[in-house]
Amino acid sequence: MCCMDHVIFNERVRLLFVTFMDVQKDDVDTLKIYNEEQSAIEIPETAHKISSDSWFQAGFVLTTGINSAYVLGYSGAVMVPLGWVGGVVGLILATLISLYANTLIAQLHEFGGRRHIRYRDLAGFVYGPKAYSLTWVLQYVNLFMINVGYIMLSGQALKAIYRTFRDDNAMKLPYFIAIAGFTCGLFAICIPHLSALRIWLGFSTFLGLVYIVTAVSLSLRDGIKAPPRDYSIPGTDTGKIFTTIGASASLVFVFNTGMLPEIQATVRPPVVSNMMKALYFQFSVGVLPLYAVVFMGYWAYGNGASSYLLNNVNGPVWVKTSANISAFLQSVIALHIFASPMYEYLDTAYGIKGSAMGFRNLSFRIMVRGGYIIITTFVSAALPFLGDFMSLTGAISTFPLTFILAYHMYLVAKKQKLNSLEKSWHWLNVSFFGLMAVAATIAALRLIAVHSKTYHIFADM
């Protein structure tokens, strides 16, 4: 009897300890946490901070990504090739499909008794080491190309400011891209990891509101004053087919993160339920500004909508200048989000820990992150075809990462719990998005080849 009392006492102590661990969510810095079934969940080693952020902060990270300065290009890159019906229906479907695919990835975050804080970790756990390497390559390409686009956007914003005050064309787009790259490099050196963005997410939200409100209001004013617009899809019959397929890749690019597990790694336990809250926030409140800009821009300018909407709008100089400055600064912050998986990999591989301002840590960030930004800036300046890069990125990396892998990994991980109808549904999605990825890649490469004949390398667009 005494032994039994001793066992009961020990069990109560253990349960109290587990409860204490759940309460102290801000101080989780052990290598194990406890899930809802009170079983240990292993956490891989990382040099960056994890399990420290609220779901609300994660939601703002996600919302910052979809409402970045890229929204200024979707009227031209999505709506013009698809028209009203295809564009509206396609964008809504892309929203719903992306939400569903992201929830599948979020639910696998603590799969198999291990917390998968990187996309490649999850793929490697489900499929094996070859899939780990392949997923890492796809993710790197995806995030690199997103960052190429951000530097293009930053350069275009700076050039728009220059053209507002001077029309001599002495400064070319590649020069502004170089200035943008230098600014992004400084920011990357100063912000050690994703969780350290905190206050910068507030600045990002404010900056985003500035250029979104400006673009919507000035487009509305232009649209009211303008004569009837042409909403027909431009191009030959053959060209329309390729541009429509390419636009479908841009549609999935709109909600592209390619790093959901990395963002989820920053969230406090319970990780899965908190991440679901962040996703619901992103795909409800978070998509409204995006819809407003995309639809208003296309309504106001028809098939003449630019790949950078602020080039279309007319209004007071100070208003347009403020919007362009905001787009430039917000792109710098957003780029850091999408570069953070690469930074985390390098910092962890080389054991960069401790004080962010320590000599070794600071010098490492200057050399490594600075080198990464230099390469990204060079590609941005050499091939500044923003709309085409959206299509190509969506085709070769967003389709596989966000859709094909999401559905198939969930199918493999939960195959014992899925009925035949659910399995068929997931296989249908894997097959459909696989075909779309191939078709969209061909279409995007064709678009780049066509535009390369018109614009030379280091073009001033």
Tab-separated table of C-alpha atoms in Angstrom:
chain	number	residue	atom	x	y	z
A	1	MET	CA	0.000	0.000	0.000
A	2	CYS	CA	2.833	2.308	0.824
A	3	CYS	CA	4.405	1.606	-2.551
A	4	MET	CA	1.120	2.354	-4.256
A	5	ASP	CA	0.869	5.722	-2.469
A	6	HIS	CA	4.414	6.472	-3.521
A	7	VAL	CA	3.576	5.752	-7.172
A	8	ILE	CA	0.463	7.941	-7.030
A	9	PHE	CA	2.475	10.759	-5.441
A	10	ASN	CA	5.135	10.566	-8.170
A	11	GLU	CA	2.490	10.597	-10.895
A	12	ARG	CA	0.875	13.701	-9.405
A	13	VAL	CA	4.244	15.427	-9.234
A	14	ARG	CA	4.860	14.566	-12.891
A	15	LEU	CA	1.461	15.949	-13.943
A	16	LEU	CA	2.071	19.140	-11.980
A	17	PHE	CA	5.439	19.544	-13.721
A	18	VAL	CA	3.863	19.049	-17.155
A	19	THR	CA	1.159	21.599	-16.330
A	20	PHE	CA	3.830	24.027	-15.160
A	21	MET	CA	5.687	23.560	-18.431
A	22	ASP	CA	2.519	24.336	-20.404
A	23	VAL	CA	1.919	27.527	-18.428
A	24	GLN	CA	5.461	28.822	-18.861
A	25	LYS	CA	5.137	29.220	-22.599
A	26	ASP	CA	7.429	32.209	-22.784
A	27	ASP	CA	10.352	30.311	-21.295
A	28	VAL	CA	10.481	27.176	-23.440
A	29	ASP	CA	14.151	26.651	-24.155
A	30	THR	CA	14.527	22.943	-23.537
A	31	LEU	CA	14.913	20.361	-26.245
A	32	LYS	CA	11.519	18.751	-25.447
A	33	ILE	CA	7.996	20.015	-25.024
A	34	TYR	CA	4.778	18.195	-24.238
A	35	ASN	CA	1.796	17.877	-26.515
A	36	GLU	CA	-1.834	17.394	-25.591
A	37	GLU	CA	-1.332	13.677	-24.936
A	38	GLN	CA	1.522	14.474	-22.495
A	39	SER	CA	4.082	12.667	-24.651
A	40	ALA	CA	7.518	14.096	-25.289
A	41	ILE	CA	8.088	16.002	-28.543
A	42	GLU	CA	11.694	16.342	-29.663
A	43	ILE	CA	12.932	19.660	-31.067
A	44	PRO	CA	15.905	19.798	-33.485
A	45	GLU	CA	18.890	21.968	-32.664
A	46	THR	CA	18.759	25.522	-34.044
A	47	ALA	CA	20.738	28.717	-33.574
A	48	HIS	CA	17.587	30.833	-33.819
A	49	LYS	CA	14.910	31.495	-31.229
A	50	ILE	CA	11.810	29.280	-31.286
A	51	SER	CA	8.570	28.864	-29.304
A	52	SER	CA	8.589	32.508	-28.218
A	53	ASP	CA	5.921	34.272	-30.317
A	54	SER	CA	2.155	34.523	-30.034
A	55	TRP	CA	-0.124	33.291	-32.803
A	56	PHE	CA	-0.990	36.936	-33.457
A	57	GLN	CA	2.635	37.769	-34.261
A	58	ALA	CA	2.853	34.732	-36.556
A	59	GLY	CA	-0.356	35.899	-38.227
A	60	PHE	CA	1.203	39.286	-38.900
A	61	VAL	CA	4.305	37.618	-40.352
A	62	LEU	CA	2.068	35.706	-42.768
A	63	THR	CA	-0.047	38.768	-43.546
A	64	THR	CA	3.080	40.842	-44.160
A	65	GLY	CA	4.080	38.300	-46.804
A	66	ILE	CA	0.832	38.355	-48.777
A	67	ASN	CA	0.315	42.129	-48.482
A	68	SER	CA	3.869	43.057	-49.357
A	69	ALA	CA	4.620	45.376	-52.254
A	70	TYR	CA	3.967	42.405	-54.566
A	71	VAL	CA	0.243	43.280	-54.311
A	72	LEU	CA	0.985	46.281	-56.514
A	73	GLY	CA	1.791	43.898	-59.380
A	74	TYR	CA	-1.128	41.471	-59.290
A	75	SER	CA	-3.555	43.655	-61.255
A	76	GLY	CA	-1.172	43.372	-64.206
A	77	ALA	CA	0.250	39.888	-63.582
A	78	VAL	CA	-3.008	38.106	-62.640
A	79	MET	CA	-6.063	40.067	-63.746
A	80	VAL	CA	-4.865	41.232	-67.176
A	81	PRO	CA	-4.104	37.700	-68.496
A	82	LEU	CA	-7.256	36.179	-66.920
A	83	GLY	CA	-9.895	38.918	-67.199
A	84	TRP	CA	-12.703	39.591	-64.727
A	85	VAL	CA	-14.202	36.106	-64.538
A	86	GLY	CA	-10.965	34.136	-64.570
A	87	GLY	CA	-9.188	36.580	-62.277
A	88	VAL	CA	-11.876	36.848	-59.587
A	89	VAL	CA	-12.774	33.148	-59.560
A	90	GLY	CA	-9.112	32.145	-59.749
A	91	LEU	CA	-8.060	34.399	-56.882
A	92	ILE	CA	-10.856	33.164	-54.603
A	93	LEU	CA	-10.112	29.532	-55.439
A	94	ALA	CA	-6.396	30.127	-54.849
A	95	THR	CA	-7.259	31.572	-51.432
A	96	LEU	CA	-9.318	28.549	-50.386
A	97	ILE	CA	-6.910	25.963	-51.802
A	98	SER	CA	-3.900	27.681	-50.243
A	99	LEU	CA	-5.612	27.821	-46.843
A	100	TYR	CA	-6.411	24.114	-47.004
A	101	ALA	CA	-2.895	23.150	-48.124
A	102	ASN	CA	-1.303	25.247	-45.381
A	103	THR	CA	-3.519	23.694	-42.709
A	104	LEU	CA	-2.298	20.257	-43.813
A	105	ILE	CA	1.328	21.324	-43.327
A	106	ALA	CA	0.516	22.970	-39.989
A	107	GLN	CA	-1.089	19.773	-38.674
A	108	LEU	CA	2.091	17.795	-39.425
A	109	HIS	CA	4.310	20.109	-37.375
A	110	GLU	CA	4.463	17.652	-34.441
A	111	PHE	CA	4.166	14.469	-36.477
A	112	GLY	CA	5.918	11.286	-35.343
A	113	GLY	CA	6.974	12.498	-31.885
A	114	ARG	CA	9.180	15.211	-33.342
A	115	ARG	CA	8.675	18.915	-33.950
A	116	HIS	CA	9.566	19.733	-37.554
A	117	ILE	CA	10.818	23.325	-37.469
A	118	ARG	CA	11.971	23.329	-41.095
A	119	TYR	CA	10.128	22.347	-44.263
A	120	ARG	CA	12.959	20.055	-45.338
A	121	ASP	CA	12.967	18.353	-41.897
A	122	LEU	CA	9.322	17.380	-42.363
A	123	ALA	CA	9.866	16.104	-45.914
A	124	GLY	CA	12.956	14.153	-44.812
A	125	PHE	CA	11.072	12.576	-41.911
A	126	VAL	CA	8.187	11.513	-44.148
A	127	TYR	CA	10.149	10.362	-47.227
A	128	GLY	CA	13.828	9.981	-46.326
A	129	PRO	CA	17.178	11.773	-46.878
A	130	LYS	CA	16.820	12.217	-50.658
A	131	ALA	CA	13.543	14.064	-50.185
A	132	TYR	CA	15.224	16.203	-47.534
A	133	SER	CA	17.813	17.388	-50.059
A	134	LEU	CA	15.297	17.855	-52.892
A	135	THR	CA	12.929	19.854	-50.690
A	136	TRP	CA	15.800	22.037	-49.482
A	137	VAL	CA	16.747	22.800	-53.105
A	138	LEU	CA	13.138	23.622	-54.050
A	139	GLN	CA	12.714	25.788	-50.983
A	140	TYR	CA	15.986	27.599	-51.574
A	141	VAL	CA	15.054	28.321	-55.204
A	142	ASN	CA	11.592	29.460	-54.146
A	143	LEU	CA	12.777	31.836	-51.424
A	144	PHE	CA	15.690	33.109	-53.500
A	145	MET	CA	13.402	34.034	-56.383
A	146	ILE	CA	10.918	35.691	-54.028
A	147	ASN	CA	13.781	37.791	-52.681
A	148	VAL	CA	14.919	38.618	-56.210
A	149	GLY	CA	11.433	39.996	-56.787
A	150	TYR	CA	11.506	42.047	-53.593
A	151	ILE	CA	14.699	43.777	-54.643
A	152	MET	CA	13.170	44.427	-58.081
A	153	LEU	CA	10.147	45.980	-56.388
A	154	SER	CA	12.352	48.083	-54.124
A	155	GLY	CA	14.300	49.334	-57.132
A	156	GLN	CA	11.126	50.155	-59.059
A	157	ALA	CA	9.787	52.105	-56.072
A	158	LEU	CA	12.995	54.139	-55.874
A	159	LYS	CA	12.959	54.774	-59.614
A	160	ALA	CA	9.326	55.920	-59.420
A	161	ILE	CA	10.336	58.459	-56.759
A	162	TYR	CA	13.191	59.676	-58.962
A	163	ARG	CA	10.937	60.052	-61.997
A	164	THR	CA	8.443	62.044	-59.932
A	165	PHE	CA	10.999	64.809	-59.471
A	166	ARG	CA	13.274	64.356	-62.478
A	167	ASP	CA	12.554	63.179	-66.015
A	168	ASP	CA	16.112	63.092	-67.379
A	169	ASN	CA	16.440	59.273	-67.176
A	170	ALA	CA	20.038	59.653	-66.036
A	171	MET	CA	19.542	57.053	-63.303
A	172	LYS	CA	18.663	53.616	-64.654
A	173	LEU	CA	16.692	50.872	-62.893
A	174	PRO	CA	19.809	48.735	-62.170
A	175	TYR	CA	21.263	51.625	-60.137
A	176	PHE	CA	18.164	51.792	-57.958
A	177	ILE	CA	18.183	48.025	-57.578
A	178	ALA	CA	21.764	48.280	-56.309
A	179	ILE	CA	20.701	50.902	-53.739
A	180	ALA	CA	17.810	48.672	-52.672
A	181	GLY	CA	20.125	45.687	-52.317
A	182	PHE	CA	22.513	47.659	-50.111
A	183	THR	CA	19.623	48.676	-47.827
A	184	CYS	CA	18.365	45.086	-47.605
A	185	GLY	CA	21.863	43.955	-46.687
A	186	LEU	CA	22.105	46.450	-43.822
A	187	PHE	CA	18.735	45.322	-42.458
A	188	ALA	CA	19.732	41.650	-42.690
A	189	ILE	CA	22.883	42.325	-40.680
A	190	CYS	CA	20.994	44.217	-37.952
A	191	ILE	CA	18.126	41.722	-37.407
A	192	PRO	CA	19.545	38.399	-36.134
A	193	HIS	CA	16.495	36.136	-36.488
A	194	LEU	CA	12.785	36.012	-37.416
A	195	SER	CA	11.431	36.532	-33.892
A	196	ALA	CA	13.518	39.718	-33.566
A	197	LEU	CA	11.311	41.442	-36.153
A	198	ARG	CA	8.621	42.160	-33.503
A	199	ILE	CA	8.326	45.983	-33.717
A	200	TRP	CA	9.294	45.913	-37.393
A	201	LEU	CA	6.107	43.963	-38.135
A	202	GLY	CA	4.192	46.963	-36.796
A	203	PHE	CA	6.157	49.269	-39.095
A	204	SER	CA	5.543	46.842	-41.967
A	205	THR	CA	1.788	46.903	-41.347
A	206	PHE	CA	1.744	50.704	-41.282
A	207	LEU	CA	3.862	50.969	-44.430
A	208	GLY	CA	1.659	48.436	-46.190
A	209	LEU	CA	-1.449	50.414	-45.326
A	210	VAL	CA	0.128	53.564	-46.752
A	211	TYR	CA	0.751	52.166	-50.247
A	212	ILE	CA	-2.415	50.041	-50.251
A	213	VAL	CA	-4.714	52.922	-49.265
A	214	THR	CA	-2.914	55.210	-51.727
A	215	ALA	CA	-3.168	52.733	-54.602
A	216	VAL	CA	-6.845	51.979	-53.927
A	217	SER	CA	-7.948	55.602	-53.461
A	218	LEU	CA	-6.022	57.004	-56.426
A	219	SER	CA	-7.131	54.114	-58.658
A	220	LEU	CA	-10.725	54.768	-57.625
A	221	ARG	CA	-10.377	58.450	-58.504
A	222	ASP	CA	-8.739	57.638	-61.860
A	223	GLY	CA	-11.370	55.021	-62.642
A	224	ILE	CA	-14.259	57.418	-62.013
A	225	LYS	CA	-12.748	60.067	-64.321
A	226	ALA	CA	-11.471	57.698	-67.029
A	227	PRO	CA	-13.363	56.749	-70.220
A	228	PRO	CA	-14.534	53.129	-70.655
A	229	ARG	CA	-11.638	50.711	-70.225
A	230	ASP	CA	-10.686	47.675	-72.305
A	231	TYR	CA	-10.959	44.496	-70.246
A	232	SER	CA	-10.286	42.067	-73.079
A	233	ILE	CA	-7.392	39.651	-72.694
A	234	PRO	CA	-4.563	40.891	-74.951
A	235	GLY	CA	-2.521	38.730	-77.320
A	236	THR	CA	-2.966	36.116	-80.022
A	237	ASP	CA	-4.939	32.933	-79.413
A	238	THR	CA	-1.726	30.974	-78.824
A	239	GLY	CA	-0.278	33.701	-76.668
A	240	LYS	CA	-3.439	33.820	-74.545
A	241	ILE	CA	-3.104	30.129	-73.745
A	242	PHE	CA	0.441	30.538	-72.467
A	243	THR	CA	-0.294	33.753	-70.557
A	244	THR	CA	-3.328	32.148	-68.910
A	245	ILE	CA	-1.244	29.178	-67.751
A	246	GLY	CA	1.483	31.530	-66.572
A	247	ALA	CA	-1.082	33.602	-64.685
A	248	SER	CA	-2.226	30.466	-62.838
A	249	ALA	CA	1.299	30.176	-61.472
A	250	SER	CA	1.122	33.816	-60.409
A	251	LEU	CA	-2.134	32.986	-58.606
A	252	VAL	CA	-0.452	30.416	-56.390
A	253	PHE	CA	2.490	32.788	-55.944
A	254	VAL	CA	0.108	35.301	-54.325
A	255	PHE	CA	-0.199	33.134	-51.188
A	256	ASN	CA	3.241	31.611	-51.381
A	257	THR	CA	5.225	31.229	-48.179
A	258	GLY	CA	7.312	28.126	-48.830
A	259	MET	CA	8.409	28.346	-45.189
A	260	LEU	CA	5.330	27.623	-43.079
A	261	PRO	CA	7.144	25.192	-40.702
A	262	GLU	CA	9.848	27.818	-40.115
A	263	ILE	CA	7.219	30.398	-39.148
A	264	GLN	CA	5.364	27.825	-37.043
A	265	ALA	CA	8.602	27.079	-35.197
A	266	THR	CA	8.473	30.553	-33.639
A	267	VAL	CA	4.992	29.994	-32.195
A	268	ARG	CA	4.363	29.149	-28.538
A	269	PRO	CA	2.721	25.839	-27.578
A	270	PRO	CA	0.148	24.532	-28.267
A	271	VAL	CA	1.823	24.956	-31.627
A	272	VAL	CA	-0.737	23.435	-33.983
A	273	SER	CA	-3.833	25.179	-32.614
A	274	ASN	CA	-2.007	28.504	-32.398
A	275	MET	CA	-0.775	28.202	-35.973
A	276	MET	CA	-4.295	27.429	-37.149
A	277	LYS	CA	-5.421	30.717	-35.567
A	278	ALA	CA	-2.639	32.531	-37.424
A	279	LEU	CA	-3.662	30.940	-40.739
A	280	TYR	CA	-7.327	31.806	-40.257
A	281	PHE	CA	-6.269	35.384	-39.511
A	282	GLN	CA	-4.123	35.493	-42.649
A	283	PHE	CA	-6.820	34.115	-44.955
A	284	SER	CA	-9.675	36.237	-43.582
A	285	VAL	CA	-8.674	39.718	-42.413
A	286	GLY	CA	-5.277	39.436	-44.090
A	287	VAL	CA	-6.537	38.957	-47.656
A	288	LEU	CA	-8.932	41.932	-47.713
A	289	PRO	CA	-6.270	44.582	-48.530
A	290	LEU	CA	-4.910	42.336	-51.284
A	291	TYR	CA	-8.342	41.933	-52.883
A	292	ALA	CA	-8.966	45.679	-52.698
A	293	VAL	CA	-5.744	46.580	-54.526
A	294	VAL	CA	-5.974	43.861	-57.181
A	295	PHE	CA	-9.611	44.422	-58.162
A	296	MET	CA	-9.557	48.215	-57.914
A	297	GLY	CA	-6.385	48.450	-60.007
A	298	TYR	CA	-7.832	46.291	-62.763
A	299	TRP	CA	-11.182	48.121	-62.682
A	300	ALA	CA	-9.468	51.502	-63.044
A	301	TYR	CA	-6.980	50.694	-65.819
A	302	GLY	CA	-8.255	47.528	-67.533
A	303	ASN	CA	-5.679	45.626	-69.527
A	304	GLY	CA	-3.374	48.635	-69.250
A	305	ALA	CA	-2.733	47.879	-65.573
A	306	SER	CA	1.000	47.956	-64.860
A	307	SER	CA	3.124	45.324	-63.152
A	308	TYR	CA	3.745	48.091	-60.585
A	309	LEU	CA	0.400	49.795	-59.982
A	310	LEU	CA	1.858	53.015	-58.585
A	311	ASN	CA	3.175	53.718	-62.098
A	312	ASN	CA	-0.464	53.952	-63.284
A	313	VAL	CA	-1.984	56.168	-60.630
A	314	ASN	CA	-2.285	59.959	-60.838
A	315	GLY	CA	-2.345	62.198	-57.813
A	316	PRO	CA	-0.460	64.693	-55.638
A	317	VAL	CA	3.311	64.307	-55.768
A	318	TRP	CA	3.674	63.974	-52.006
A	319	VAL	CA	1.051	61.209	-51.862
A	320	LYS	CA	2.676	59.141	-54.596
A	321	THR	CA	6.119	59.725	-53.106
A	322	SER	CA	4.947	58.578	-49.665
A	323	ALA	CA	3.444	55.433	-51.192
A	324	ASN	CA	6.628	54.604	-53.098
A	325	ILE	CA	8.818	55.172	-50.028
A	326	SER	CA	6.500	52.884	-48.052
A	327	ALA	CA	6.659	50.187	-50.751
A	328	PHE	CA	10.455	50.394	-50.737
A	329	LEU	CA	10.807	50.123	-46.953
A	330	GLN	CA	8.190	47.375	-46.601
A	331	SER	CA	9.965	45.293	-49.242
A	332	VAL	CA	13.153	45.478	-47.170
A	333	ILE	CA	11.316	44.028	-44.151
A	334	ALA	CA	9.445	41.396	-46.180
A	335	LEU	CA	12.642	40.210	-47.864
A	336	HIS	CA	14.127	39.473	-44.446
A	337	ILE	CA	11.196	37.171	-43.638
A	338	PHE	CA	11.708	35.088	-46.763
A	339	ALA	CA	15.484	35.015	-46.365
A	340	SER	CA	15.322	33.832	-42.739
A	341	PRO	CA	15.357	30.053	-43.510
A	342	MET	CA	18.672	30.492	-45.329
A	343	TYR	CA	20.026	32.608	-42.472
A	344	GLU	CA	18.879	30.018	-39.912
A	345	TYR	CA	20.558	27.218	-41.834
A	346	LEU	CA	23.882	29.049	-42.048
A	347	ASP	CA	23.802	30.292	-38.443
A	348	THR	CA	23.031	26.798	-37.151
A	349	ALA	CA	25.624	25.114	-39.380
A	350	TYR	CA	28.386	27.422	-38.145
A	351	GLY	CA	27.273	27.575	-34.514
A	352	ILE	CA	26.376	31.273	-34.449
A	353	LYS	CA	24.890	31.753	-30.972
A	354	GLY	CA	25.045	34.213	-28.105
A	355	SER	CA	25.028	37.984	-28.375
A	356	ALA	CA	23.886	39.250	-31.768
A	357	MET	CA	26.407	42.083	-31.490
A	358	GLY	CA	29.350	39.844	-30.623
A	359	PHE	CA	32.322	40.305	-32.966
A	360	ARG	CA	32.183	36.772	-34.426
A	361	ASN	CA	28.406	36.853	-34.906
A	362	LEU	CA	28.360	40.333	-36.400
A	363	SER	CA	31.263	39.675	-38.775
A	364	PHE	CA	29.640	36.386	-39.857
A	365	ARG	CA	26.385	38.160	-40.731
A	366	ILE	CA	28.242	40.878	-42.633
A	367	MET	CA	30.122	38.378	-44.791
A	368	VAL	CA	27.535	35.637	-45.285
A	369	ARG	CA	24.282	37.572	-45.390
A	370	GLY	CA	25.968	40.378	-47.272
A	371	GLY	CA	27.186	37.879	-49.865
A	372	TYR	CA	23.718	36.395	-50.243
A	373	ILE	CA	22.161	39.831	-50.791
A	374	ILE	CA	24.867	40.758	-53.336
A	375	ILE	CA	24.046	37.672	-55.428
A	376	THR	CA	20.303	38.353	-55.142
A	377	THR	CA	20.784	41.980	-56.154
A	378	PHE	CA	22.878	41.037	-59.195
A	379	VAL	CA	20.198	38.653	-60.496
A	380	SER	CA	17.498	41.292	-59.864
A	381	ALA	CA	19.374	43.919	-61.861
A	382	ALA	CA	20.337	41.542	-64.680
A	383	LEU	CA	16.833	40.113	-65.303
A	384	PRO	CA	14.228	42.627	-64.082
A	385	PHE	CA	11.175	40.867	-65.574
A	386	LEU	CA	9.015	40.891	-62.433
A	387	GLY	CA	5.785	39.396	-63.780
A	388	ASP	CA	7.664	36.568	-65.486
A	389	PHE	CA	9.569	35.774	-62.298
A	390	MET	CA	6.272	35.504	-60.405
A	391	SER	CA	5.110	32.928	-62.930
A	392	LEU	CA	8.372	30.985	-62.970
A	393	THR	CA	8.636	30.947	-59.175
A	394	GLY	CA	5.071	29.737	-58.842
A	395	ALA	CA	5.660	27.030	-61.445
A	396	ILE	CA	8.949	25.459	-60.364
A	397	SER	CA	8.734	25.826	-56.598
A	398	THR	CA	5.383	27.067	-55.246
A	399	PHE	CA	3.329	24.344	-56.921
A	400	PRO	CA	5.590	21.538	-55.603
A	401	LEU	CA	6.135	22.999	-52.111
A	402	THR	CA	2.750	24.456	-51.263
A	403	PHE	CA	0.459	22.027	-53.041
A	404	ILE	CA	1.996	18.790	-54.318
A	405	LEU	CA	4.141	18.104	-51.248
A	406	ALA	CA	1.481	19.321	-48.818
A	407	TYR	CA	-1.180	16.939	-50.124
A	408	HIS	CA	1.163	13.987	-50.615
A	409	MET	CA	2.951	14.306	-47.269
A	410	TYR	CA	-0.377	14.434	-45.472
A	411	LEU	CA	-1.508	11.411	-47.484
A	412	VAL	CA	1.587	9.421	-46.489
A	413	ALA	CA	1.594	10.560	-42.857
A	414	LYS	CA	-2.125	9.953	-42.253
A	415	LYS	CA	-2.735	7.050	-44.641
A	416	GLN	CA	-3.980	4.776	-41.841
A	417	LYS	CA	-6.547	7.371	-40.750
A	418	LEU	CA	-7.897	8.394	-44.173
A	419	ASN	CA	-10.807	6.650	-45.871
A	420	SER	CA	-10.804	5.794	-49.578
A	421	LEU	CA	-12.647	8.985	-50.552
A	422	GLU	CA	-10.130	11.175	-48.702
A	423	LYS	CA	-7.215	9.313	-50.260
A	424	SER	CA	-8.712	9.761	-53.745
A	425	TRP	CA	-9.206	13.472	-53.104
A	426	HIS	CA	-5.569	13.962	-52.122
A	427	TRP	CA	-4.266	11.916	-55.060
A	428	LEU	CA	-6.450	13.977	-57.420
A	429	ASN	CA	-4.869	17.171	-56.103
A	430	VAL	CA	-1.342	15.760	-56.347
A	431	SER	CA	-1.907	14.756	-59.988
A	432	PHE	CA	-3.650	17.992	-60.984
A	433	PHE	CA	-1.054	20.309	-59.445
A	434	GLY	CA	1.752	18.167	-60.861
A	435	LEU	CA	0.432	18.703	-64.375
A	436	MET	CA	-0.125	22.396	-63.681
A	437	ALA	CA	3.462	22.772	-62.473
A	438	VAL	CA	4.830	21.312	-65.721
A	439	ALA	CA	2.545	23.417	-67.930
A	440	ALA	CA	3.223	26.603	-65.951
A	441	THR	CA	6.988	26.097	-66.118
A	442	ILE	CA	6.853	25.826	-69.911
A	443	ALA	CA	4.630	28.908	-70.140
A	444	ALA	CA	6.831	30.986	-67.825
A	445	LEU	CA	10.014	30.076	-69.686
A	446	ARG	CA	8.326	31.016	-72.961
A	447	LEU	CA	7.308	34.407	-71.536
A	448	ILE	CA	10.856	35.094	-70.351
A	449	ALA	CA	12.250	34.066	-73.751
A	450	VAL	CA	9.803	36.372	-75.556
A	451	HIS	CA	10.543	39.319	-73.280
A	452	SER	CA	14.280	38.712	-73.442
A	453	LYS	CA	14.095	39.535	-77.157
A	454	THR	CA	12.566	42.909	-76.311
A	455	TYR	CA	14.612	43.798	-73.228
A	456	HIS	CA	18.348	43.343	-72.915
A	457	ILE	CA	20.234	42.293	-69.803
A	458	PHE	CA	20.299	44.977	-67.088
A	459	ALA	CA	17.270	46.525	-68.804
A	460	ASP	CA	15.828	49.861	-67.674
A	461	MET	CA	12.153	48.875	-67.402
